Short mmCIF file of C-alpha atoms in Angstrom, two decimals:
data_model
loop_
_atom_site.label_atom_id
_atom_site.label_comp_id
_atom_site.label_asym_id
_atom_site.label_seq_id
_atom_site.Cartn_x
_atom_site.Cartn_y
_atom_site.Cartn_z
CA UNK B 216 6.08 10.76 -24.73
CA UNK B 217 6.88 12.32 -28.42
CA UNK B 218 10.29 10.69 -27.97
CA UNK B 219 9.12 6.86 -28.22
CA UNK B 220 10.28 4.71 -30.88
CA UNK B 221 7.93 3.06 -33.30
CA UNK B 222 8.50 -0.11 -31.34
CA UNK B 223 7.53 1.51 -28.21
CA UNK B 224 4.78 3.33 -29.45
CA UNK B 225 3.14 -0.11 -30.83
CA UNK B 226 3.98 -1.73 -27.35
CA UNK B 227 2.43 1.16 -25.27
CA UNK B 228 -0.78 1.24 -27.53
CA UNK B 229 -1.56 -2.45 -28.02
CA UNK B 230 -0.78 -2.89 -24.38
CA UNK B 231 -3.22 0.03 -23.45
CA UNK B 232 -5.95 -2.03 -25.52
CA UNK B 233 -5.24 -5.40 -23.75
CA UNK B 234 -5.63 -3.25 -20.44
CA UNK B 235 -8.75 -1.58 -21.49
CA UNK B 236 -10.34 -4.81 -22.43
CA UNK B 237 -9.30 -6.46 -19.24
CA UNK B 238 -10.98 -3.62 -17.08
CA UNK B 239 -14.29 -3.45 -18.67
CA UNK B 240 -15.72 -6.72 -16.68
CA UNK B 241 -13.68 -5.36 -13.70
CA UNK B 242 -15.27 -1.82 -14.02
CA UNK B 243 -18.62 -3.35 -14.40
CA UNK B 244 -18.46 -5.69 -11.25
CA UNK B 245 -16.99 -3.27 -8.82
CA UNK B 246 -19.92 -0.93 -10.07
CA UNK B 247 -22.29 -3.47 -9.15
CA UNK B 248 -20.76 -4.47 -5.88
CA UNK B 249 -21.24 -0.44 -5.12
CA UNK B 250 -24.82 -0.55 -6.35
CA UNK B 251 -24.17 1.85 -9.07
CA UNK B 252 -24.90 1.69 -12.71
CA UNK B 253 -22.30 -0.06 -14.93
CA UNK B 254 -21.62 3.29 -16.43
CA UNK B 255 -20.65 4.75 -13.12
CA UNK B 256 -17.60 2.28 -12.89
CA UNK B 257 -16.55 2.78 -16.52
CA UNK B 258 -16.61 6.61 -16.16
CA UNK B 259 -14.38 6.30 -13.14
CA UNK B 260 -12.08 3.88 -15.25
CA UNK B 261 -11.53 6.31 -17.91
CA UNK B 262 -11.21 9.43 -16.25
CA UNK B 263 -8.97 8.26 -13.32
CA UNK B 264 -6.98 6.32 -15.83
CA UNK B 265 -6.84 9.31 -17.88
CA UNK B 266 -5.47 11.91 -15.43
CA UNK B 267 -3.42 9.64 -13.32
CA UNK B 268 -1.69 8.54 -16.55
CA UNK B 269 -1.03 11.99 -17.88
CA UNK B 270 -0.12 13.60 -14.50
CA UNK B 271 0.87 10.93 -12.05
CA UNK B 272 4.23 10.00 -10.65
CA UNK B 273 4.34 6.61 -12.04
CA UNK B 274 4.21 6.00 -15.86
CA UNK B 275 3.06 2.57 -16.83
CA UNK B 276 0.83 2.18 -13.68
CA UNK B 277 -3.02 1.87 -14.62
CA UNK B 278 -5.61 3.34 -12.46
CA UNK B 279 -9.57 3.01 -12.45
CA UNK B 280 -12.55 1.57 -9.96
CA UNK B 281 -11.52 -0.72 -7.70
CA UNK B 282 -13.05 -3.49 -5.47
CA UNK B 283 -11.21 -2.22 -2.50
CA UNK B 284 -13.19 1.35 -2.83
CA UNK B 285 -16.50 -0.47 -3.80
CA UNK B 286 -17.02 -2.34 -0.73
CA UNK B 287 -17.02 1.03 1.42
CA UNK B 288 -19.05 2.61 -1.12
CA UNK B 289 -21.86 -0.07 -0.99
CA UNK B 290 -22.98 1.04 2.87
CA UNK B 291 -23.24 5.10 1.75
CA UNK B 292 -25.30 4.14 -1.52
CA UNK B 293 -27.66 1.84 -0.09
CA UNK B 294 -28.14 4.34 2.79
CA UNK B 295 -28.09 7.69 1.14
CA UNK B 296 -28.26 7.35 -2.69
CA UNK B 297 -25.47 7.77 -5.75
CA UNK B 298 -25.81 11.54 -5.45
CA UNK B 299 -24.12 11.26 -1.88
CA UNK B 300 -21.45 8.90 -3.67
CA UNK B 301 -20.44 11.50 -6.13
CA UNK B 302 -20.23 14.19 -3.59
CA UNK B 303 -18.21 11.76 -1.58
CA UNK B 304 -15.74 11.08 -4.16
CA UNK B 305 -15.22 14.74 -4.62
CA UNK B 306 -14.33 15.11 -0.99
CA UNK B 307 -12.32 11.92 -1.68
CA UNK B 308 -9.77 13.70 -3.86
CA UNK B 309 -9.70 16.81 -1.95
CA UNK B 310 -8.31 14.99 1.14
CA UNK B 311 -6.03 13.16 -1.09
CA UNK B 312 -4.80 16.84 -2.63
CA UNK B 313 -4.32 17.89 1.06
CA UNK B 314 -2.28 14.56 1.21
CA UNK B 315 -0.26 15.29 -1.39
CA UNK B 316 0.29 19.14 -0.17
CA UNK B 317 1.40 18.01 3.05
CA UNK B 318 3.84 15.48 1.19
CA UNK B 319 3.01 12.39 3.00
CA UNK B 320 3.54 10.27 0.23
CA UNK B 321 6.99 9.76 1.75
CA UNK B 322 5.78 7.84 4.46
CA UNK B 323 5.07 4.62 1.96
CA UNK B 324 8.70 3.91 2.71
CA UNK B 325 7.73 3.45 6.20
CA UNK B 326 6.15 0.10 5.09
CA UNK B 327 8.63 -2.86 5.52
CA UNK B 328 9.61 -5.42 3.36
CA UNK B 329 7.44 -8.26 4.95
CA UNK B 330 4.28 -6.04 4.55
CA UNK B 331 5.15 -5.38 0.77
CA UNK B 332 5.22 -9.09 0.30
CA UNK B 333 2.21 -10.08 2.17
CA UNK B 334 0.57 -7.39 0.09
CA UNK B 335 1.59 -8.50 -3.16
CA UNK B 336 0.61 -11.86 -2.30
CA UNK B 337 -2.76 -10.88 -0.80
CA UNK B 338 -3.72 -9.11 -3.76
CA UNK B 339 -2.87 -12.08 -6.03
CA UNK B 340 -4.95 -14.31 -3.87
CA UNK B 341 -7.86 -11.61 -3.78
CA UNK B 342 -7.50 -11.56 -7.83
CA UNK B 343 -7.68 -15.23 -8.10
CA UNK B 344 -10.75 -15.49 -5.69
CA UNK B 345 -12.48 -12.90 -7.45
CA UNK B 346 -12.72 -14.49 -10.67
CA UNK B 347 -15.02 -17.25 -9.02
CA UNK B 348 -17.91 -15.18 -9.05
CA UNK B 349 -18.40 -15.42 -12.73
CA UNK B 350 -18.67 -19.15 -12.62
CA UNK B 351 -21.87 -18.63 -10.63
CA UNK B 352 -25.52 -18.12 -12.14
CA UNK B 353 -28.39 -15.95 -10.23
CA UNK B 354 -31.30 -17.95 -8.44
CA UNK B 355 -34.86 -17.16 -8.19
CA UNK B 356 -34.59 -16.03 -4.65
CA UNK B 357 -32.17 -13.35 -5.32
CA UNK B 358 -28.81 -15.49 -4.49
CA UNK B 359 -26.44 -17.39 -6.83
CA UNK B 360 -25.30 -20.94 -7.22
CA UNK B 361 -22.67 -22.44 -9.30
CA UNK B 362 -23.32 -23.29 -13.24
CA UNK B 363 -24.50 -26.64 -14.52
CA UNK B 364 -21.39 -28.98 -15.33
CA UNK B 365 -21.62 -28.91 -18.93
CA UNK B 366 -21.40 -24.88 -19.34
CA UNK B 367 -18.85 -24.84 -16.45
CA UNK B 368 -16.74 -27.08 -18.35
CA UNK B 369 -16.96 -25.28 -21.65
CA UNK B 370 -15.95 -21.98 -19.79
CA UNK B 371 -12.93 -23.67 -17.71
CA UNK B 372 -11.85 -25.03 -21.28
CA UNK B 373 -11.81 -21.64 -22.98
CA UNK B 374 -10.25 -20.30 -19.89
CA UNK B 375 -7.27 -22.72 -20.28
CA UNK B 376 -7.14 -22.02 -23.95
CA UNK B 377 -6.48 -18.53 -23.33
CA UNK B 378 -4.02 -18.95 -20.67
CA UNK B 379 -2.02 -21.44 -22.75
CA UNK B 380 -2.01 -18.91 -25.69
CA UNK B 381 -0.38 -16.32 -22.93
CA UNK B 382 1.87 -18.87 -21.68
CA UNK B 383 3.11 -20.06 -25.11
CA UNK B 384 3.17 -17.55 -27.68
CA UNK B 385 5.87 -15.41 -26.27
CA UNK B 386 7.95 -18.56 -26.85
CA UNK B 387 7.13 -18.06 -30.55
CA UNK B 388 6.87 -13.99 -31.19
CA UNK B 389 6.72 -10.97 -28.95
CA UNK B 390 5.58 -8.90 -31.80
CA UNK B 391 2.07 -8.30 -30.14
CA UNK B 392 1.09 -8.75 -26.47
CA UNK B 393 0.31 -12.70 -25.83
CA UNK B 394 -2.55 -11.17 -23.61
CA UNK B 395 -4.44 -9.43 -26.54
CA UNK B 396 -3.69 -12.03 -28.69
CA UNK B 397 -4.98 -14.64 -26.38
CA UNK B 398 -8.61 -12.34 -25.71
CA UNK B 399 -8.92 -12.06 -29.68
CA UNK B 400 -8.32 -15.68 -30.43
CA UNK B 401 -10.84 -16.90 -27.87
CA UNK B 402 -13.63 -14.36 -28.69
CA UNK B 403 -12.97 -15.32 -32.71
CA UNK B 404 -13.60 -18.80 -31.83
CA UNK B 405 -16.45 -18.43 -29.62
CA UNK B 406 -18.45 -16.15 -31.67
CA UNK B 407 -17.29 -18.08 -35.13
CA UNK B 408 -18.43 -21.31 -33.76
CA UNK B 409 -21.29 -19.90 -32.12
CA UNK B 410 -20.49 -21.12 -28.52
CA UNK B 411 -22.97 -20.21 -26.01
CA UNK B 412 -21.11 -19.17 -22.79
CA UNK B 413 -21.21 -16.12 -20.62
CA UNK B 414 -20.08 -12.59 -22.15
CA UNK B 415 -19.15 -9.42 -21.04
CA UNK B 416 -22.50 -8.31 -21.76
CA UNK B 417 -24.22 -10.57 -19.59
CA UNK B 418 -22.63 -8.44 -16.69
CA UNK B 419 -24.59 -5.28 -17.97
CA UNK B 420 -24.74 -2.96 -21.09
CA UNK B 421 -21.67 -0.50 -21.44
CA UNK B 422 -23.28 1.43 -24.08
CA UNK B 423 -23.53 5.19 -23.33
CA UNK B 424 -22.33 8.70 -24.41
CA UNK B 425 -19.57 11.25 -22.89
CA UNK B 426 -20.27 11.84 -19.25
CA UNK B 427 -22.02 14.98 -18.29
CA UNK B 428 -20.40 17.56 -15.73
CA UNK B 429 -23.11 18.12 -12.72
CA UNK B 430 -22.33 19.24 -9.11
CA UNK B 431 -23.52 16.50 -6.78
CA UNK B 432 -27.45 17.09 -5.93
CA UNK B 433 -26.85 17.15 -2.06
CA UNK B 434 -27.69 19.80 0.54
CA UNK B 435 -24.80 22.14 1.00
CA UNK B 436 -25.06 21.53 4.56
CA UNK B 437 -23.13 20.62 8.11
CA UNK B 438 -25.31 17.60 8.10
CA UNK B 439 -24.20 16.49 4.52
CA UNK B 440 -20.74 16.73 5.67
CA UNK B 441 -21.23 14.80 8.39
CA UNK B 442 -22.41 11.99 6.50
CA UNK B 443 -19.93 11.86 3.81
CA UNK B 444 -16.91 12.87 5.66
CA UNK B 445 -15.86 9.62 7.15
CA UNK B 446 -16.45 7.69 3.92
CA UNK B 447 -14.08 10.01 1.92
CA UNK B 448 -11.40 10.00 4.38
CA UNK B 449 -11.62 6.04 4.52
CA UNK B 450 -11.68 5.92 0.72
CA UNK B 451 -9.09 8.67 0.18
CA UNK B 452 -6.61 6.49 2.82
CA UNK B 453 -7.28 3.29 0.83
CA UNK B 454 -6.81 4.74 -2.39
CA UNK B 455 -3.80 6.24 -1.48
CA UNK B 456 -2.14 3.25 0.35
CA UNK B 457 -3.41 0.74 -2.60
CA UNK B 458 -1.92 3.60 -5.48
CA UNK B 459 1.43 3.89 -3.24
CA UNK B 460 2.37 0.45 -2.55
CA UNK B 461 1.33 -0.42 -6.35
CA UNK B 462 3.86 2.15 -7.18
CA UNK B 463 6.65 0.78 -4.88
CA UNK B 464 6.15 -2.60 -6.29
CA UNK B 465 6.24 -1.19 -9.90
CA UNK B 466 9.36 0.72 -8.94
CA UNK B 467 10.98 -2.85 -7.64
CA UNK B 468 9.93 -4.45 -11.12
CA UNK B 469 11.40 -1.95 -13.16
CA UNK B 470 14.31 -0.74 -11.19
CA UNK B 471 13.38 2.65 -11.60
CA UNK B 472 11.65 5.39 -8.90
CA UNK B 473 8.33 6.98 -8.78
CA UNK B 474 7.37 10.12 -7.46
CA UNK B 475 5.02 9.26 -4.72
CA UNK B 476 4.00 12.89 -3.63
CA UNK B 477 2.79 13.78 -7.51
CA UNK B 478 0.79 10.53 -7.82
CA UNK B 479 -1.26 11.40 -4.51
CA UNK B 480 -2.05 14.75 -6.49
CA UNK B 481 -3.00 13.02 -9.51
CA UNK B 482 -5.06 10.53 -7.66
CA UNK B 483 -6.76 13.25 -5.48
CA UNK B 484 -7.45 15.45 -9.00
CA UNK B 485 -8.88 12.39 -10.62
CA UNK B 486 -11.14 11.74 -8.19
CA UNK B 487 -12.49 15.59 -8.04
CA UNK B 488 -13.09 15.27 -11.59
CA UNK B 489 -14.61 11.69 -11.17
CA UNK B 490 -17.00 12.88 -8.79
CA UNK B 491 -18.29 15.85 -10.80
CA UNK B 492 -18.99 13.88 -14.10
CA UNK B 493 -20.56 10.72 -12.43
CA UNK B 494 -17.82 8.31 -11.63
CA UNK B 495 -17.45 6.10 -8.75
CA UNK B 496 -13.94 7.20 -7.94
CA UNK B 497 -10.73 4.96 -8.31
CA UNK B 498 -6.99 4.49 -7.35
CA UNK B 499 -4.07 2.18 -8.58
CA UNK B 500 -4.95 -1.48 -9.91
CA UNK B 501 -2.57 -3.62 -9.26
CA UNK B 502 -3.82 -6.48 -11.86
CA UNK B 503 -4.19 -4.08 -14.72
CA UNK B 504 -0.71 -2.51 -13.91
CA UNK B 505 0.77 -5.71 -13.62
CA UNK B 506 -0.44 -6.54 -17.46
CA UNK B 507 0.81 -3.06 -18.50
CA UNK B 508 4.30 -3.61 -17.22
CA UNK B 509 4.55 -7.38 -17.95
CA UNK B 510 3.77 -6.07 -21.66
CA UNK B 511 6.66 -3.78 -21.28
CA UNK B 512 4.43 -0.71 -21.63
CA UNK B 513 6.27 1.68 -19.11
CA UNK B 514 5.08 4.98 -20.36
CA UNK B 515 2.36 7.40 -19.92
CA UNK B 516 0.83 6.38 -23.32
CA UNK B 517 -0.07 3.23 -22.06
CA UNK B 518 -2.46 4.45 -19.53
CA UNK B 519 -3.77 7.40 -21.61
CA UNK B 520 -4.38 4.93 -24.48
CA UNK B 521 -6.32 2.49 -21.70
CA UNK B 522 -8.39 5.47 -21.09
CA UNK B 523 -9.16 6.21 -24.55
CA UNK B 524 -10.07 2.92 -26.02
CA UNK B 525 -12.35 2.38 -22.73
CA UNK B 526 -14.05 5.47 -23.53
CA UNK B 527 -14.29 4.14 -27.18
CA UNK B 528 -15.80 1.11 -26.11
CA UNK B 529 -18.81 3.03 -24.17
CA UNK B 530 -19.27 5.42 -27.38
CA UNK B 531 -18.65 3.19 -30.44
CA UNK B 532 -17.82 -0.43 -29.56
CA UNK B 533 -20.29 -1.53 -27.10
CA UNK B 534 -21.91 -4.18 -29.45
CA UNK B 535 -18.50 -5.84 -29.96
CA UNK B 536 -17.01 -5.65 -26.61
CA UNK B 537 -20.34 -6.86 -24.97
CA UNK B 538 -19.79 -10.06 -27.08
CA UNK B 539 -16.45 -11.04 -25.53
CA UNK B 540 -16.45 -14.10 -23.79
CA UNK B 541 -15.97 -13.77 -19.91
CA UNK B 542 -13.51 -17.08 -20.24
CA UNK B 543 -11.18 -14.94 -22.07
CA UNK B 544 -10.90 -12.27 -19.40
CA UNK B 545 -10.97 -14.74 -16.65
CA UNK B 546 -7.93 -16.52 -18.04
CA UNK B 547 -6.05 -13.23 -18.35
CA UNK B 548 -6.73 -12.40 -14.55
CA UNK B 549 -5.73 -16.20 -13.62
CA UNK B 550 -2.25 -15.37 -15.41
CA UNK B 551 -1.97 -11.78 -13.79
CA UNK B 552 -2.82 -13.61 -10.18
CA UNK B 553 -0.06 -16.05 -11.22
CA UNK B 554 2.62 -13.94 -11.98
CA UNK B 555 1.74 -11.33 -9.25
CA UNK B 556 2.14 -13.91 -6.58
CA UNK B 557 5.49 -13.90 -5.08
CA UNK B 558 6.56 -17.83 -5.41
CA UNK B 559 9.98 -17.23 -4.25
CA UNK B 560 8.55 -16.02 -0.99
CA UNK B 561 8.17 -19.92 -0.16
CA UNK B 562 11.73 -20.22 -0.03
CA UNK B 563 12.34 -17.70 2.41
CA UNK B 564 10.85 -20.12 5.42
CA UNK B 565 14.06 -20.87 7.56
CA UNK B 566 16.00 -18.23 6.08
CA UNK B 567 14.43 -15.08 7.11
CA UNK B 568 13.92 -14.10 10.72
CA UNK B 569 10.21 -15.76 11.94
CA UNK B 570 8.81 -12.52 12.90
CA UNK B 571 9.27 -11.36 9.17
CA UNK B 572 7.59 -14.48 7.92
CA UNK B 573 4.86 -14.20 10.52
CA UNK B 574 4.17 -10.30 9.34
CA UNK B 575 3.78 -11.43 5.65
CA UNK B 576 1.65 -14.25 6.22
CA UNK B 577 -0.66 -11.98 8.35
CA UNK B 578 -0.51 -9.31 5.91
CA UNK B 579 -1.56 -11.62 3.29
CA UNK B 580 -4.34 -13.32 5.76
CA UNK B 581 -5.88 -9.78 6.25
CA UNK B 582 -5.71 -8.41 2.69
CA UNK B 583 -8.05 -11.78 1.77
CA UNK B 584 -10.39 -11.48 4.73
CA UNK B 585 -10.71 -7.96 5.35
CA UNK B 586 -9.25 -5.46 2.80
CA UNK B 587 -5.91 -3.77 1.89
CA UNK B 588 -5.70 -0.66 4.09
CA UNK B 589 -6.56 -2.66 7.35
CA UNK B 590 -3.94 -5.30 6.18
CA UNK B 591 -1.09 -2.61 5.56
CA UNK B 592 -1.94 -1.07 8.90
CA UNK B 593 -1.99 -4.06 10.78
CA UNK B 594 1.25 -5.04 9.34
CA UNK B 595 3.23 -2.23 9.75
CA UNK B 596 1.97 -2.02 13.60
CA UNK B 597 3.18 -5.53 14.17
CA UNK B 598 6.47 -4.83 12.53
CA UNK B 599 7.08 -1.73 14.78
CA UNK B 600 6.14 -3.81 17.89
CA UNK B 601 8.44 -6.75 16.35
CA UNK B 602 11.51 -3.97 16.05
CA UNK B 603 10.51 -2.33 19.28
CA UNK B 604 10.60 -5.78 21.13
CA UNK B 605 14.22 -7.22 19.62
CA UNK B 606 15.87 -3.72 20.35
CA UNK B 607 14.35 -3.49 23.52
CA UNK B 608 16.59 -6.86 24.38
CA UNK B 609 19.56 -5.44 22.90
CA UNK B 610 20.14 -2.86 25.75
CA UNK B 611 23.46 -4.45 27.52
CA UNK B 612 25.23 -3.44 30.45
CA UNK B 613 28.91 -4.24 31.73
CA UNK B 614 30.63 -2.97 34.36
CA UNK B 615 34.00 -2.64 35.99
CA UNK B 616 36.01 -1.15 38.95
CA UNK B 617 38.30 1.46 38.40
CA UNK B 618 41.64 1.41 40.22
CA UNK B 619 40.44 4.72 42.43
CA UNK B 620 37.37 2.43 43.47
CA UNK B 621 35.08 4.41 41.00
CA UNK B 622 32.33 1.67 39.46
CA UNK B 623 31.74 2.34 35.73
CA UNK B 624 28.64 0.97 34.00
CA UNK B 625 28.97 0.78 30.00
CA UNK B 626 25.62 0.96 28.22
CA UNK B 627 25.16 -0.65 24.50
CA UNK B 628 22.40 -0.34 22.74
CA UNK B 629 19.10 1.82 22.16
CA UNK B 630 17.33 3.16 25.15
CA UNK B 631 13.66 4.04 24.25
CA UNK B 632 10.35 3.45 25.81
CA UNK B 633 10.44 -0.43 25.41
CA UNK B 634 13.71 -0.49 26.96
CA UNK B 635 14.00 1.55 29.84
CA UNK B 636 12.26 -0.71 32.35
CA UNK B 637 15.06 -3.42 31.49
CA UNK B 638 17.51 -0.69 31.51
CA UNK B 639 16.66 0.69 35.25
CA UNK B 640 16.65 -2.80 36.55
CA UNK B 641 20.43 -3.59 35.77
CA UNK B 642 21.30 -0.94 38.41
CA UNK B 643 21.41 -1.26 42.32
CA UNK B 644 22.26 2.14 44.00
CA UNK B 645 22.20 0.61 47.64
CA UNK B 646 25.03 -1.96 46.82
CA UNK B 647 27.08 0.08 44.48
CA UNK B 648 30.24 2.24 46.04
CA UNK B 649 30.03 6.10 46.60
CA UNK B 650 31.37 7.03 43.27
CA UNK B 651 29.71 5.62 40.13
CA UNK B 652 29.90 6.68 36.32
CA UNK B 653 27.71 5.49 33.69
CA UNK B 654 29.13 6.00 30.04
CA UNK B 655 26.83 6.27 27.05
CA UNK B 656 29.65 5.79 24.28
CA UNK B 657 27.92 3.21 22.98
CA UNK B 658 24.39 3.93 23.44
CA UNK B 659 21.55 6.05 21.90
CA UNK B 660 18.65 8.18 24.04
CA UNK B 661 15.90 8.16 21.36
CA UNK B 662 12.67 9.51 22.94
CA UNK B 663 11.43 11.09 26.36
CA UNK B 664 10.91 7.95 28.25
CA UNK B 665 14.81 7.45 27.87
CA UNK B 666 15.56 10.75 29.19
CA UNK B 667 13.12 10.02 32.11
CA UNK B 668 14.76 6.87 32.78
CA UNK B 669 18.06 8.48 33.27
CA UNK B 670 16.61 11.56 35.75
CA UNK B 671 14.69 8.63 37.64
CA UNK B 672 18.14 6.83 37.84
CA UNK B 673 19.60 10.13 38.96
CA UNK B 674 17.38 10.47 41.81
CA UNK B 675 17.74 7.00 43.15
CA UNK B 676 21.56 7.71 43.00
CA UNK B 677 20.94 11.05 44.75
CA UNK B 678 18.65 9.54 47.44
CA UNK B 679 21.34 7.00 48.32
CA UNK B 680 23.69 9.59 48.99
CA UNK B 681 26.07 8.38 46.10
CA UNK B 682 27.93 10.61 43.72
CA UNK B 683 26.81 9.60 40.06
CA UNK B 684 28.53 11.08 36.93
CA UNK B 685 27.15 10.60 33.39
CA UNK B 686 29.44 10.87 30.51
CA UNK B 687 28.93 10.82 26.53
CA UNK B 688 25.42 12.00 25.94
CA UNK B 689 24.39 14.15 23.22
CA UNK B 690 23.71 18.02 23.53
CA UNK B 691 20.12 17.09 22.94
CA UNK B 692 20.00 14.90 26.09
CA UNK B 693 21.76 17.28 28.00
CA UNK B 694 19.23 19.95 27.55
CA UNK B 695 16.36 17.76 28.00
CA UNK B 696 17.63 16.27 31.43
CA UNK B 697 16.16 17.97 34.52
CA UNK B 698 17.27 15.81 38.01
CA UNK B 699 20.78 14.59 36.26
CA UNK B 700 21.73 18.16 35.03
CA UNK B 701 24.33 18.52 37.61
CA UNK B 702 25.52 14.91 37.05
CA UNK B 703 26.76 15.02 33.40
CA UNK B 704 30.58 15.48 32.65
CA UNK B 705 30.87 17.25 29.20
CA UNK B 706 33.41 16.44 26.86
CA UNK B 707 32.72 18.42 23.38
CA UNK B 708 35.25 16.55 21.65
CA UNK B 709 34.18 12.88 22.56
CA UNK B 710 30.53 13.33 23.08
CA UNK B 711 28.44 12.05 20.28
CA UNK B 712 25.67 14.44 18.46
CA UNK B 713 22.52 12.89 17.64
CA UNK B 714 18.60 14.44 18.26
CA UNK B 715 16.38 13.00 20.38
CA UNK B 716 12.67 12.45 19.27
CA UNK B 717 11.04 14.91 21.91
CA UNK B 718 8.36 17.69 21.92
CA UNK B 719 10.58 20.10 23.61
CA UNK B 720 13.01 20.07 20.81
CA UNK B 721 10.44 20.65 17.85
#
């Protein structure tokens, strides 16, 4: 960070200011969703952003209070109170530190590209739809309704102005982030002319002091642990999934590689500290991260600056920040949504396998309807099932009769739990000659189901009184085979070497 050029220094500082301005209404809104005070969300945004930016595995990625976590927290807060939330956030952080210690971050590589595509598109839609809550006003019965036509059209005009500046200013100059110029210009217009429209202050006051250290005021009993552990585990998983997927997305955008386990550790440490300082916890924020990356801010300084600007807003600038029109920040998030969405995914229809298209649409839909964690888990499971089904159909057998009358089966493909039935059905011991050979040179036995299928086949030929020879099995397969052990012909020069996924070899 000390080696930044003046241009990089300016880019990262100005981008940090822009992101901080965009985070304020988000942090307040997510705090209100979780039914805690706005400062609880802002403190979380400050602490989580500071720690993850300074020590995390993905420079340029922005973390803070998020809606994905808030919707899980609300039930806990309503039933047990905010102190239980703070205790849960501490435990959530400890679980994330355990995940990092176990080096589980590497498993993010198992997320297929269609799932990533669905994740990105789903979150873009979520960001877009989330902005429409600001077009509503509370009603006397505690609900909400759309604004009157006049204020609504005025707000839409200010949003259009903000978006126009963001899109057009880069064609003239890139000396300052267009997003920051758009927020400032729209705010100056509203304040200078005296336009009546919704502002950040309408969401809640952000004025406060430094966060205070306090141990959560909950009984240190097994009963408390039973209450908070399920929430902490869910929050830890959601936080890491969203953070690591955002990390992977930024890696792809910048052609660099972040460190997933280091990011897990930083997220965990940030949440532990946040829980002790009255914050609601957090994780990576794809919207704010996209603002930062699109501004060209790829250093740790941008996230640290974001955190420090947030703190300065709370301590010194609340009166000014609360006068920023929501329309300016909504316009920014609309642009973020548009730039986050992978519009090129529409061109994939008819060009990539239909199951991949289905998985992408499924993940995007579940992200919008339910939440990110469920969407990713569903996407990975469906992708795995599709993979298994496709490979199950690729087990092929060809047979021939040798001059000496021996029948030779040549197996090609991957033999595993999904393909063993189709494999076994292609043999007919009663009809085969007395001498049969099965050649596995072009096949792989991948799991215990495959081993058992070969054992079962050996028993069938043994009961039929036929002589069966198995050739070209790996040493692992040979060790695991039981009934077929005496039927194996070993050729150490030609036999393949690969490992079978089986507990007996662990």
